[in-house]
Short mmCIF file of C-alpha atoms and ligand atoms in Angstrom, two decimals:
data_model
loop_
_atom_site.label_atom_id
_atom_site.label_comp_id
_atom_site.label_asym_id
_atom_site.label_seq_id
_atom_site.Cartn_x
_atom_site.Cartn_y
_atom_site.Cartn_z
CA UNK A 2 12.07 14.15 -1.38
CA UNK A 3 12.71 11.15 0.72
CA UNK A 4 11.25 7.94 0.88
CA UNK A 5 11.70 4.65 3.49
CA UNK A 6 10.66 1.78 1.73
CA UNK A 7 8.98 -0.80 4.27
CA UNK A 8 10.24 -4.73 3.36
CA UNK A 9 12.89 -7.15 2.06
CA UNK A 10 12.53 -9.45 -0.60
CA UNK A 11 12.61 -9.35 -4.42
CA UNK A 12 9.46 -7.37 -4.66
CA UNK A 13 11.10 -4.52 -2.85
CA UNK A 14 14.42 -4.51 -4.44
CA UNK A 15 12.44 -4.02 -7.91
CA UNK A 16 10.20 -1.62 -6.17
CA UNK A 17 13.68 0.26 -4.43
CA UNK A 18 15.39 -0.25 -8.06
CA UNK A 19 12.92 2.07 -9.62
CA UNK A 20 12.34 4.63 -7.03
CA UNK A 21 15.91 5.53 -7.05
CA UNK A 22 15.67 5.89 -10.92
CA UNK A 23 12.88 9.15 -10.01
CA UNK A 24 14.52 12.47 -10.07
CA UNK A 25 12.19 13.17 -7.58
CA UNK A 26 14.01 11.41 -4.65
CA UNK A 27 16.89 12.89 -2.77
CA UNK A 28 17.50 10.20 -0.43
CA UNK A 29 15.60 6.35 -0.22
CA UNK A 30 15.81 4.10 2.76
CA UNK A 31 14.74 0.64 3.05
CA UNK A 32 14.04 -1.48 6.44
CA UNK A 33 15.38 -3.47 6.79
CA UNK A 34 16.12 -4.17 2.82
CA UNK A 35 18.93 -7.17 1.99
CA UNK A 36 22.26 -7.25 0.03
CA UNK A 37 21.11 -6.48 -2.95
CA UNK A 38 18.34 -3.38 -2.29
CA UNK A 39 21.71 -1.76 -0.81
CA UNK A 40 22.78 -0.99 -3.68
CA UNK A 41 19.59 1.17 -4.44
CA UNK A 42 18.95 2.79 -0.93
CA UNK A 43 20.26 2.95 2.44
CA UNK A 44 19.46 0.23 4.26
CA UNK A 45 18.05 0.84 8.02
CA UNK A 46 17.88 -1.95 10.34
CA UNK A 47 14.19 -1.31 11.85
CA UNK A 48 11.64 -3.65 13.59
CA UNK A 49 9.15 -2.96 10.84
CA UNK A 50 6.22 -4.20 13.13
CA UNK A 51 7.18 -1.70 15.92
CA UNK A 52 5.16 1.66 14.39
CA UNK A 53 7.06 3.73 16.97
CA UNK A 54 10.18 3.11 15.86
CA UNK A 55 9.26 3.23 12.31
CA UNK A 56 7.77 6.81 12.92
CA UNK A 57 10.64 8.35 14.87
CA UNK A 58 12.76 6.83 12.41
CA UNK A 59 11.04 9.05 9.37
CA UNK A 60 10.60 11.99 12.02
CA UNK A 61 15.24 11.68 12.33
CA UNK A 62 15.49 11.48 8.79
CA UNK A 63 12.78 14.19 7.04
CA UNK A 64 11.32 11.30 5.51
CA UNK A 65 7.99 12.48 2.99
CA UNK A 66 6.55 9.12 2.46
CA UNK A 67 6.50 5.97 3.20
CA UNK A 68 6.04 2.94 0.52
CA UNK A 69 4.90 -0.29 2.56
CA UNK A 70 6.23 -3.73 0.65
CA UNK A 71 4.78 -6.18 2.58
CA UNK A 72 0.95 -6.92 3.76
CA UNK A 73 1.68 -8.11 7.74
CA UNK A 74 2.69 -3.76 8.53
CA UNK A 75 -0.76 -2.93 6.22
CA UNK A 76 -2.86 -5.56 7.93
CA UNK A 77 -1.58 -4.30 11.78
CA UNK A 78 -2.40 -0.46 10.70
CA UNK A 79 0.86 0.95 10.02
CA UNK A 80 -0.54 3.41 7.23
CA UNK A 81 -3.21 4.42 9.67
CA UNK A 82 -0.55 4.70 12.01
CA UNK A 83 1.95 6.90 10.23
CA UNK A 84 -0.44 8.93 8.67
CA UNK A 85 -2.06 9.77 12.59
CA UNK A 86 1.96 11.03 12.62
CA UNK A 87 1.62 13.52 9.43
CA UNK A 88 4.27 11.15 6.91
CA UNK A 89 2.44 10.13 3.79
CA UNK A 90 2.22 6.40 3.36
CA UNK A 91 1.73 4.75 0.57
CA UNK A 92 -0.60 1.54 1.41
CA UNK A 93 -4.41 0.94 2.30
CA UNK A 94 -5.41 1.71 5.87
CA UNK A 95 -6.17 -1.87 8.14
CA UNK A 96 -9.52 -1.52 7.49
CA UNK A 97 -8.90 -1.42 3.90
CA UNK A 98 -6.30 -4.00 3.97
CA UNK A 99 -9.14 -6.39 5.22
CA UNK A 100 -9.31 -7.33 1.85
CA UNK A 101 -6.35 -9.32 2.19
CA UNK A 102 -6.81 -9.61 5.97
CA UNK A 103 -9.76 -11.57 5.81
CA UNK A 104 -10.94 -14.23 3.43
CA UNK A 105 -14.62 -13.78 4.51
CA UNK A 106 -14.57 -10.07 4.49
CA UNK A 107 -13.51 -10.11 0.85
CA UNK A 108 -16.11 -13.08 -0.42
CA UNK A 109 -19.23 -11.14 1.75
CA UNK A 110 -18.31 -7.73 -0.08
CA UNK A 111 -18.54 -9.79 -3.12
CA UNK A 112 -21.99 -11.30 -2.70
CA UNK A 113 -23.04 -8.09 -1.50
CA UNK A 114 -21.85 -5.80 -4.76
CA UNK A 115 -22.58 -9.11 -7.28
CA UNK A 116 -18.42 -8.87 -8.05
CA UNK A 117 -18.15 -12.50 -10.19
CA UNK A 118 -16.25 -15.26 -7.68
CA UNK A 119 -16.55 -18.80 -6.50
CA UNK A 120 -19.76 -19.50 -4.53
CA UNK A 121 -19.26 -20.20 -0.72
CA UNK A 122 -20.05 -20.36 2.76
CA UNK A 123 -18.10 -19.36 6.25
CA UNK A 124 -18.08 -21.19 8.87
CA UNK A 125 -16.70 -20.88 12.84
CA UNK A 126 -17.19 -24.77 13.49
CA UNK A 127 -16.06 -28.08 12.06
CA UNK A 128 -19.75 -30.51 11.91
CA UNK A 129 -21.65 -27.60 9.67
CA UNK A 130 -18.47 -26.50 7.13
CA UNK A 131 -18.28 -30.58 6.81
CA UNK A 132 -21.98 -30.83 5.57
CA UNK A 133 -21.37 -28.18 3.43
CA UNK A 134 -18.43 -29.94 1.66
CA UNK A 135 -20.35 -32.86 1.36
CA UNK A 136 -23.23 -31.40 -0.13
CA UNK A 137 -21.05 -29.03 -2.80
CA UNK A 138 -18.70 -31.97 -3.74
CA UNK A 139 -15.24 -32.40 -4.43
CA UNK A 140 -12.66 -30.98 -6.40
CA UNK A 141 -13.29 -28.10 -3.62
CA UNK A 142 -11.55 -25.45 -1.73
CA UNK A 143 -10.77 -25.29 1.75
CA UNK A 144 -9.56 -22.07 3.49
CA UNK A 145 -8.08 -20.50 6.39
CA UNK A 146 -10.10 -17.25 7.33
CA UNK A 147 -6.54 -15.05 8.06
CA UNK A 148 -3.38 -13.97 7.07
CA UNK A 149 -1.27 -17.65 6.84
CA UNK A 150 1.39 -17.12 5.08
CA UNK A 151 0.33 -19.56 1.92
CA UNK A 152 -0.17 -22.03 3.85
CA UNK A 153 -3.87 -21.91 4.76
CA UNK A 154 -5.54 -22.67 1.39
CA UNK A 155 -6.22 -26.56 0.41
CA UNK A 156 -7.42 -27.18 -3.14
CA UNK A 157 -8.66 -30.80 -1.95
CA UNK A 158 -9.34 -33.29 -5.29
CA UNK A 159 -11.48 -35.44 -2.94
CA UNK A 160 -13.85 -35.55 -0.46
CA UNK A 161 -11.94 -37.34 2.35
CA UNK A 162 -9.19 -34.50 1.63
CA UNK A 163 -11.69 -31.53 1.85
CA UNK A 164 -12.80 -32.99 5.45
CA UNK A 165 -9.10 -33.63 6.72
CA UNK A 166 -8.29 -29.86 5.37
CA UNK A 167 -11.48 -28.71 8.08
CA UNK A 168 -10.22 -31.03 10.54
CA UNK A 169 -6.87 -29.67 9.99
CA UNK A 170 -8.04 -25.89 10.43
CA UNK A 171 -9.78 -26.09 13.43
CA UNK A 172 -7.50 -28.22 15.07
CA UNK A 173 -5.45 -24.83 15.46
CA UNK A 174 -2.66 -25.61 13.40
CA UNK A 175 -2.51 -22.33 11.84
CA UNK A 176 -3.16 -20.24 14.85
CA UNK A 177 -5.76 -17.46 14.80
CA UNK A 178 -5.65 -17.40 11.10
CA UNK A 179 -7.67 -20.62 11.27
CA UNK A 180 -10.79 -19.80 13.94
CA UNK A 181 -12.99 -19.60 10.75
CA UNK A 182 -12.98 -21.59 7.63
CA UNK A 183 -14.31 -20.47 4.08
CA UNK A 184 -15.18 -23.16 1.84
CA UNK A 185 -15.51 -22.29 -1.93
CA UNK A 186 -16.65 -24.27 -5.17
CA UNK A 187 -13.37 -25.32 -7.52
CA UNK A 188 -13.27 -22.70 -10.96
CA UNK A 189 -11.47 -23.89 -13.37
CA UNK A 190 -10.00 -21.60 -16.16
CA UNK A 191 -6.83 -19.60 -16.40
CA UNK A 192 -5.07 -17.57 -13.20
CA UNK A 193 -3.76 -14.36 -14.13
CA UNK A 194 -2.29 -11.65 -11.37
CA UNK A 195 -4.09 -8.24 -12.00
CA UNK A 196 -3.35 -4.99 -10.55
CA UNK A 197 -4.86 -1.64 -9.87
CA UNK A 198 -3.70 1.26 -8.44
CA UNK A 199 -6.23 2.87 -5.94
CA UNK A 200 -6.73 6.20 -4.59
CA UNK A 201 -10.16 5.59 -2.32
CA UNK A 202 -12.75 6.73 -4.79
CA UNK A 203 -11.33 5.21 -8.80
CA UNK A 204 -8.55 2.78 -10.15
CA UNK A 205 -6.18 2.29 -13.22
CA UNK A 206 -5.07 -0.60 -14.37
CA UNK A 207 -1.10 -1.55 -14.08
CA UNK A 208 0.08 -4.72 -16.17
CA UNK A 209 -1.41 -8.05 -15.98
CA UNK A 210 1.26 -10.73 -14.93
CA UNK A 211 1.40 -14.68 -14.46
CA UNK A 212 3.17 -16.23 -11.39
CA UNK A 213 4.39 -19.63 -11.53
CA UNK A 214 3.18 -20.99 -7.33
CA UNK A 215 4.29 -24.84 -7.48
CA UNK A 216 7.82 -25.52 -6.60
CA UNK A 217 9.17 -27.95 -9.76
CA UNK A 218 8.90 -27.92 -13.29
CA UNK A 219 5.29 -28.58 -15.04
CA UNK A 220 3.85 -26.78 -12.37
CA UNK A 221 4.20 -29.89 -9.88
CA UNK A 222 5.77 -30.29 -6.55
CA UNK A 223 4.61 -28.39 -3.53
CA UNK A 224 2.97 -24.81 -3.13
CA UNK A 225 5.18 -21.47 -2.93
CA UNK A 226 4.59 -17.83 -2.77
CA UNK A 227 6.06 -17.62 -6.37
CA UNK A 228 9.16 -19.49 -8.39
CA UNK A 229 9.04 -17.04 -11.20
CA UNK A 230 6.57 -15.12 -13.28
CA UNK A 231 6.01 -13.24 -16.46
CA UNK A 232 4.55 -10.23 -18.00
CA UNK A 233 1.83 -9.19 -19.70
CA UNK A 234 -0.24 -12.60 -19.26
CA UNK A 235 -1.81 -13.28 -22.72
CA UNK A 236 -5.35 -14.25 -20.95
CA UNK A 237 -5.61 -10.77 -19.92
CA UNK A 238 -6.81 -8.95 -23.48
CA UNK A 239 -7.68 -5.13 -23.34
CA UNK A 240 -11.91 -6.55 -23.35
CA UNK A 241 -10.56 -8.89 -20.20
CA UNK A 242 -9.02 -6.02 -18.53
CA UNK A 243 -11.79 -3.98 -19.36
CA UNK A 244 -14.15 -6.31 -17.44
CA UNK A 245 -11.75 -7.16 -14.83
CA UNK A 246 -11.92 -2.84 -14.11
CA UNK A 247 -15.68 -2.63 -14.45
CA UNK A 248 -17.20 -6.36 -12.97
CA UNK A 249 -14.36 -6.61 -9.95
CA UNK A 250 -12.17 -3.70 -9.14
CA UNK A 251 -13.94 -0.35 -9.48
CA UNK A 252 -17.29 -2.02 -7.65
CA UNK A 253 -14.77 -3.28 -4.68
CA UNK A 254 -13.13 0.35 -4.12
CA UNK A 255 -16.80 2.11 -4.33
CA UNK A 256 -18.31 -0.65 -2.03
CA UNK A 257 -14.56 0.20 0.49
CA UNK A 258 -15.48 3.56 -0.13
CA UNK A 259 -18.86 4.05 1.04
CA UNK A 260 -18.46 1.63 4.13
CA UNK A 261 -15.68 4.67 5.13
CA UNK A 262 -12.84 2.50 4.69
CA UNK A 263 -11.30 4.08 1.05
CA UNK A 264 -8.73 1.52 -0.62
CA UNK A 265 -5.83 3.47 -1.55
CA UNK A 266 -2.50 1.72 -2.40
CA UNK A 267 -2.12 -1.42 -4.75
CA UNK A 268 -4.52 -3.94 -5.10
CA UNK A 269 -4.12 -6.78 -6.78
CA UNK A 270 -6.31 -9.59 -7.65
CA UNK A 271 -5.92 -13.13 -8.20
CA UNK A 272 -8.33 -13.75 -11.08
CA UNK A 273 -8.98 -16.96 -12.42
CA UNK A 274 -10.18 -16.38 -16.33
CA UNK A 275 -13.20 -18.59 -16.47
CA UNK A 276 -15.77 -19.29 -19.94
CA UNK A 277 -18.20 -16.65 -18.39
CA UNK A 278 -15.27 -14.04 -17.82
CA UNK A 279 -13.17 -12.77 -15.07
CA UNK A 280 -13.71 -14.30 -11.44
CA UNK A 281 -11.81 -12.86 -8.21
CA UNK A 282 -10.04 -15.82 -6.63
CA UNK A 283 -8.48 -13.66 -3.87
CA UNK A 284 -7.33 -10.06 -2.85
CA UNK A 285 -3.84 -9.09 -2.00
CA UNK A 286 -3.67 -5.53 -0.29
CA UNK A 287 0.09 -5.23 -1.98
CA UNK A 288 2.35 -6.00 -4.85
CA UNK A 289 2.84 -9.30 -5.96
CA UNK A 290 6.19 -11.14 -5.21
CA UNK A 291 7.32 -12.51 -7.74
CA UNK A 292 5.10 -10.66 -9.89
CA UNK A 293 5.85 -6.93 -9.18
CA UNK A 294 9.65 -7.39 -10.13
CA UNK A 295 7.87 -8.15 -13.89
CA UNK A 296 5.96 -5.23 -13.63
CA UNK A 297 8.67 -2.45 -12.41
CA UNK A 298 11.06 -3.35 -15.74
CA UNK A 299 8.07 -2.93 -18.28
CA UNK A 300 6.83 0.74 -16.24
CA UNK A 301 8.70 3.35 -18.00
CA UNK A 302 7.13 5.58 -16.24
CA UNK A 303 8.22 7.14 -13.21
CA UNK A 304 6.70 5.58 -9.52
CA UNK A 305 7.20 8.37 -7.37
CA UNK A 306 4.49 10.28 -9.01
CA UNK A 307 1.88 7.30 -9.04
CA UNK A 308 1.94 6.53 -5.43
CA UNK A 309 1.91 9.73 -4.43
CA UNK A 310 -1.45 10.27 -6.44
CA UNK A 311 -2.74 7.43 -4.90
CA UNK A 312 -2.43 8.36 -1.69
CA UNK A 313 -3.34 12.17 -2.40
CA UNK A 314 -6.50 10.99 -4.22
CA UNK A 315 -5.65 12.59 -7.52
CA UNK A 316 -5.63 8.75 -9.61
CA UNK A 317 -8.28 10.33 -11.88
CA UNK A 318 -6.44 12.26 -14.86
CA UNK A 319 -3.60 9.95 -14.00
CA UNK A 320 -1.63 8.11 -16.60
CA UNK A 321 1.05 5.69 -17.02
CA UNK A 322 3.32 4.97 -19.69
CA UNK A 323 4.38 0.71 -20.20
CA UNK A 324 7.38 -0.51 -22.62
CA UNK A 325 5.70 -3.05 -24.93
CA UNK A 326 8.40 -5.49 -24.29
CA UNK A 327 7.65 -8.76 -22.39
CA UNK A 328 9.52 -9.63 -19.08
CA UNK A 329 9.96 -12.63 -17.04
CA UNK A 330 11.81 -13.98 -13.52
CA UNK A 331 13.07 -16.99 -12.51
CA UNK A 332 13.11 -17.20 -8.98
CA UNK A 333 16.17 -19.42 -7.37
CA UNK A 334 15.24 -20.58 -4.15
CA UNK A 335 17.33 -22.71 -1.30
CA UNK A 336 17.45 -26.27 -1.57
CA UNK A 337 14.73 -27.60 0.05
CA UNK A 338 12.54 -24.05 0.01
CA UNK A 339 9.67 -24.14 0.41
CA UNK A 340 10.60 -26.92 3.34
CA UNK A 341 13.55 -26.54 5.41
CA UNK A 342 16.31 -25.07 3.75
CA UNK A 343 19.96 -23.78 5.17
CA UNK A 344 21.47 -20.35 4.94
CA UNK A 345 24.57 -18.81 4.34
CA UNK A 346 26.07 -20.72 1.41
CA UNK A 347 27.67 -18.49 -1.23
CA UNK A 348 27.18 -17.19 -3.92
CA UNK A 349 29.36 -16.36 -7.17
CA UNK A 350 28.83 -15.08 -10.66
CA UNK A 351 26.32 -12.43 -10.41
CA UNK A 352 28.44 -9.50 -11.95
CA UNK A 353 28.77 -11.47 -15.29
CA UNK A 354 25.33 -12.64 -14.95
CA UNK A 355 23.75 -9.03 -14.41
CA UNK A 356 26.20 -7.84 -17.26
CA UNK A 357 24.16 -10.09 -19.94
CA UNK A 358 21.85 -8.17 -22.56
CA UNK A 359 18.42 -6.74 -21.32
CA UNK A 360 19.42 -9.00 -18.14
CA UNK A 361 18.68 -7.68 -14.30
CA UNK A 362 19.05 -9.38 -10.80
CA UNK A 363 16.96 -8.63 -8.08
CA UNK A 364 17.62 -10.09 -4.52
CA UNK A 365 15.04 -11.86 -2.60
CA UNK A 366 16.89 -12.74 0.68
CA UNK A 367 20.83 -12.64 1.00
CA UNK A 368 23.58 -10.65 2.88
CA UNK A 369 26.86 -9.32 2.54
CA UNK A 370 29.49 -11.74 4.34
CA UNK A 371 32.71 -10.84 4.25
CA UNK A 372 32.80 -9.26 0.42
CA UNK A 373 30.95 -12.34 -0.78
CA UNK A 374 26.59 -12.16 -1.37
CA UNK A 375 25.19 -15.52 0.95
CA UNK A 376 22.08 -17.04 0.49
CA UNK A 377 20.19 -15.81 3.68
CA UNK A 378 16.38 -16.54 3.08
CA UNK A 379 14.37 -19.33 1.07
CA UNK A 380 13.38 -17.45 -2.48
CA UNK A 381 16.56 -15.96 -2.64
CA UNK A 382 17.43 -14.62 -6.14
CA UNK A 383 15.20 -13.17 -8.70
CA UNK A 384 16.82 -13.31 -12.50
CA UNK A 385 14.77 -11.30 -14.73
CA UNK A 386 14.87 -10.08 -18.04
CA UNK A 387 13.12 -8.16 -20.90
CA UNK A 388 12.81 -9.33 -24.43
CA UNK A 389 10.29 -8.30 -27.40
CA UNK A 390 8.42 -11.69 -26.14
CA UNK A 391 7.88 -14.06 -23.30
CA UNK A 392 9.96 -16.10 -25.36
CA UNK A 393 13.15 -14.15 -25.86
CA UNK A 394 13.09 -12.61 -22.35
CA UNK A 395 13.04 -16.24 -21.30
CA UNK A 396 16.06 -17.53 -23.46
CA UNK A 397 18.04 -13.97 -21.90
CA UNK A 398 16.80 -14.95 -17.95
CA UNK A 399 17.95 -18.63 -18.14
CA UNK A 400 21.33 -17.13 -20.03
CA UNK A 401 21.90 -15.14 -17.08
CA UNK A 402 20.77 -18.15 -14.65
CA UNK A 403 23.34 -20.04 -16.19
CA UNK A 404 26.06 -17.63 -15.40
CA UNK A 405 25.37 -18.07 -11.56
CA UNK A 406 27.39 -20.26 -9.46
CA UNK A 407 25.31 -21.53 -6.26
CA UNK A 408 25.82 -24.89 -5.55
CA UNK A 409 22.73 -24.55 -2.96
CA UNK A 410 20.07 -23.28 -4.84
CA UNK A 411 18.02 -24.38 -7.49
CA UNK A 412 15.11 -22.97 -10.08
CA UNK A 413 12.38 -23.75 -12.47
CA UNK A 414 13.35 -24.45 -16.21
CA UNK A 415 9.94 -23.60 -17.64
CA UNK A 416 9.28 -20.19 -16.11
CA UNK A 417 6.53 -18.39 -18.96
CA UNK A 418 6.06 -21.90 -20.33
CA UNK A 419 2.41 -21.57 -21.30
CA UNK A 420 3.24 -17.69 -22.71
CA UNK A 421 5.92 -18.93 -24.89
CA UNK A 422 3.98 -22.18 -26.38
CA UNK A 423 1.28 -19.68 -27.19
CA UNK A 424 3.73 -17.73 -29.22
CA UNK A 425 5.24 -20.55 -31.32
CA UNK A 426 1.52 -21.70 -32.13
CA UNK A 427 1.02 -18.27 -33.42
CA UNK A 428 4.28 -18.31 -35.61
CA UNK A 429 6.62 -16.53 -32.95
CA UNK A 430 5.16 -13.51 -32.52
CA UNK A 431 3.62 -11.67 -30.00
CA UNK A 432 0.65 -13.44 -28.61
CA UNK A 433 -1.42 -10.42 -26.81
CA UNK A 434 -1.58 -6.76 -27.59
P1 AMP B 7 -5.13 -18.29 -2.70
O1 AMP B 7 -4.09 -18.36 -1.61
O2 AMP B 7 -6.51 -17.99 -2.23
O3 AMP B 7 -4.64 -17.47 -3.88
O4 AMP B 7 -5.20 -19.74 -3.33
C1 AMP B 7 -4.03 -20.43 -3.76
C2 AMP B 7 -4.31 -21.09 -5.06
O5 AMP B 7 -5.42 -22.00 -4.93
C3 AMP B 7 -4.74 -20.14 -6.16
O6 AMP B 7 -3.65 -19.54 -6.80
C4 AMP B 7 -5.50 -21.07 -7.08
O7 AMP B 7 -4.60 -21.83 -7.87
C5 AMP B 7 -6.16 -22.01 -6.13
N1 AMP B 7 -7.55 -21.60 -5.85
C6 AMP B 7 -7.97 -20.81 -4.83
N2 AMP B 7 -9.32 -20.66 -4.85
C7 AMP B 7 -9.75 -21.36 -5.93
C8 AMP B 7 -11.06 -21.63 -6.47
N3 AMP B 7 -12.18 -21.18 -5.91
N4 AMP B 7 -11.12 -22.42 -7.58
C9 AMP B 7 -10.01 -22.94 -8.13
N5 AMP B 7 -8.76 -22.74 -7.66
C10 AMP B 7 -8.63 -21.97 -6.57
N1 LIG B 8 2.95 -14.15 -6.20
C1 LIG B 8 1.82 -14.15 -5.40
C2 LIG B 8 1.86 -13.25 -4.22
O1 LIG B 8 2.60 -12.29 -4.15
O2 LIG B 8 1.10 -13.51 -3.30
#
C-alpha cells in the first residue's frame, strides 16, 4: 500500500523510519518531511494546512492512508476532511481532537465522567478568574484555553505571578488561543507521558515515556516542547498503567464516543503520578515529540497494522509486541532555541555518529545544502539509542552526541537523569518491569 505521512520534525522521521520497515508499504511520502525523513520516504513539498491540495495529492499518487504527525491539520479537520474524500486517515476527527483543541473541553469531560485531574474553573474575563486565584492560592496554574504552541501555560509560584499570567492572557497576547482562561490547582507528584491507541469505542496501551520540557541541565532554564526523553518511565508500573487505562483513558473514549465524536488515532496523556494515583494533566490528540522517537525503537512490532486497526475500529483483539530494552533521546537544539535562534549552520559527523552500537539519529528540522545536512529549525537533531537500561542507552546516546560536529547547537547532559539514579539505587539493574 501507500502511505503520505503528514509533518516534519523528529517525531515523524521515527514515525517515517518505521513505516518503511512494514512489508506492507509499497511506496511512503512525507509533506513536507526534512533532510533526514528523506532517507525513509519521498518527500512532497505540500501546504499541509491546504486539505485540497493534500487530497488531490493522495488522489495523483493512489495513496491508501494517511498518518497525520502533527495536531494543527487534526485540530482544523483534516481527518474529517480526507475521509469525506474516501483515503483512510489515521488521526481523530476535529471534534475529537478537541481534546487537545481545547483546555476547557478536556477538564469539563473530566468533571463530568469523575476522570482524576486538578480541580478548576474557566473563565472568559479577567476580574472573576482573578478572585478565583486569590481564593485557591498560589503555587497555581494559569492557562490559555487554545492551541498555543507551549507557550500558553504559566505554572505561577506566587500570587502576583498568577494575576500577571491573567493579565497577560487577556491582554491578547496569544491571539484567539487566549479569549478564555482555565485556572487549575498545582499537583505535585511525578509527570509521565502515556499513550493509547484508540479506535472510537476501546484503547491499548503503547509504552509509557518521560520527556525532559526545560531547556538546561537539572531541569532549569526556560520551557520547550521537549530536549530529550526516555522510555519506559519507571513511575508507570503495570498497577499504574492499569489505572491510568481504567480511571482516565477508556472513560474519556466512551464519554467521546457517546457524545458522537469517537476518538480514534493516538492519544496521549500528560499524567502527573500523584499519592492518590494517576491524574490527567493534559491531552495531546497526537504523538509526543520528543517522546514518540523513544517509543518507535522499543515497538517491534509492525505500525502499519496498528493504525490501520485504529482507524477501521478493529483495536479490540489487537496486540502489540515491545523489546524490553530501554531507549532514550537527546534532543540538540539551535543556540538560543527555544528564543531566537539562526539557521543554516552545518553540520558534520553524523555518519560516524549513526554508525555507533544500538545508536540512531532522527532529524528534527534540517535540509540538504549543497551535499552538507544544515541546521534549519530550532530542535534540530534527535540522538537516540537503545540499551538494556536507561542507563546504558544513555552512556551509547551521549557517545554518539559526542561524535557530532555542530558548532551551533547545543544539548542536555542529563537526559533520563532521574531513570538512571533510580537504577544505581537499586544496584544497576532494571528499575521497572
Ligand atoms: P501543559 O502544557 O498543560 O502540559 O503544561 C505544561 C507543564 O506545566 C506540564 O508539563 C506540567 O509540568 C505543568 N503543569 C500543568 N498543569 C499542572 C498542574 N495542574 N499541576 C502541576 N503542574 C502542572
Ligand atoms: N513532548 C511533549 C509534546 O509532544 O507535547
Amino acid at each position: 500500500m501507500n502511505i503520505l505521512l503528514l509533518g516534519a520534525g523528529g517525531r515523524e522521521h521515527a514515525l517515517a523510519w518505521k513505516l518503511a520497515a512494514s512489508p506492507l508499504v509499497d511506496r511512503l511520502y512525507c509533506a513536507p518531511g526534512n533532510a533526514g525523513i528523506a532517507q525513509e520516504a519521498e518527500c512532497v513539498a505540500l501546504d499541509i494546512a491546504d486539505h485540497a491540495a493534500v487530497i488531490a495529492f493522495c488522489k495523483n499518487n493512489a495513496v491508501d492512508f494517511v498518518v497525520v504527525g502533527p495536531e494543527a491539520p487534526l485540530c482544523a479537520g483534516i481527518v474529517d476532511d480526507l475521509e469525506a474524500a474516501h483515503i483512510k486517515a489515521f488521526g481523530p476527527g476535529k471534534l475529537a481532537a478537541r481534546l487537545e483543541g481545547s483546555k476547557g473541553f478536556t477538564k469539563d469531560l473530566c468533571k463530568a465522567n469523575n476522570i482524576p485531574t486538578a480541580a478548576y474553573e474557566r473563565f472568559k474575563a479577567a476580574a472573576p478568574a482573578k478572585d478565583y486565584v486569590r481564593r485557591l492560592g498560589a503555587p497555581i496554574l494559569v492557562k490559555a484555553d487554545g492551541l498555543a504552541a507551549g507557550k500558553g501555560v504559566v505554572v505561577a509560584e506566587t500570587l502576583d505571578e498568577a494575576l500577571a499570567a491573567v493579565d497577560m492572557i487577556f491582554a491578547g497576547n496569544l491571539g484567539s488561543a487566549g479569549s478564555e482562561v482555565v485556572i487549575e490547582e498545582f499537583m505535585r507528584g511525578e509527570e509521565a507521558s502515556f499513550f493509547a491507541l484508540c479506535d472510537g469505542t476501546t484503547a491499548i496501551a503503547l509504552a509509557s515515556a518521560q520527556d525532559h520540557k526545560r531547556a538546561f541541565d537539572g531541569d532549569k532554564g526556560p520551557n520547550t516542547g521537549g530536549m530529550g526523553a526516555y522510555s519506559p518511565a519507571a513511575v508507570m508500573t503495570p498497577e499504574m498503567t492499569r489505572r491510568t487505562m481504567d480511571e482516565i483513558v477508556l472513560p474519556t473514549v466512551r464519554a467521546m464516543s457517546a457524545m458522537g465524536a469517537p476518538y480514534k488515532g493516538v492519544l496521549f496523556a500528560g499524567l502527573m503520578i500523584t499519592a492518590d494515583g494517576p491524574k490527567l494533566i493534559e491531552y495531546n490528540a497526537r504523538f509526543g515529540d520528543p517522546e514518540t522517537q523513544v517509543l518507535m525503537l522499543r515497538l517491534m512490532s509492525d505500525l502499519v497494522p496498528a493504525l490501520i486497526a485504529a482507524r477501521d475500529g478493529q483495536l479490540k483483539t489487537f496486540d502489540l509486541r515491545w523489546y524490553p530494552d530501554a531507549a532514550l533521546t537527546v534532543v540538540m537544539a539551535a543556540k538560543g532555541y527555544p528564543g531566537n535562534y539562526a539557521k543554516g549552520s552545518a553540520i558534520e559527523g553524523l555518519r560516524e555518529a549513526a554508525a555507533l552500537d544500538g545508536v540512531e539519529i532522527f532529524h528534527a528540522g534540517t535540509k540538504a545544502e549543497g551535499g552538507k545536512i544544515v541546521a534549519n529549525g530550532g530542535r534540530v537533531l534527535n540522538i537516540c539509542a537503545r540499551g538494556k537500561t536507561v542507563g546504558e542507552a544513555q552512556t551509547r546516546t551521549y557517545a554518539a552526541v559526542d561524535k557530532i560536529r555542530w558548532p551551533g547547537g547545543f544539548c542536555r547532559r542529563d537526559i533520563g537523569w532521574q531513570a538512571v539514579a533510580r537504577e544505581k539505587a537499586s544496584g544497576g539493574g532494571r528499575a521497572f518491569s
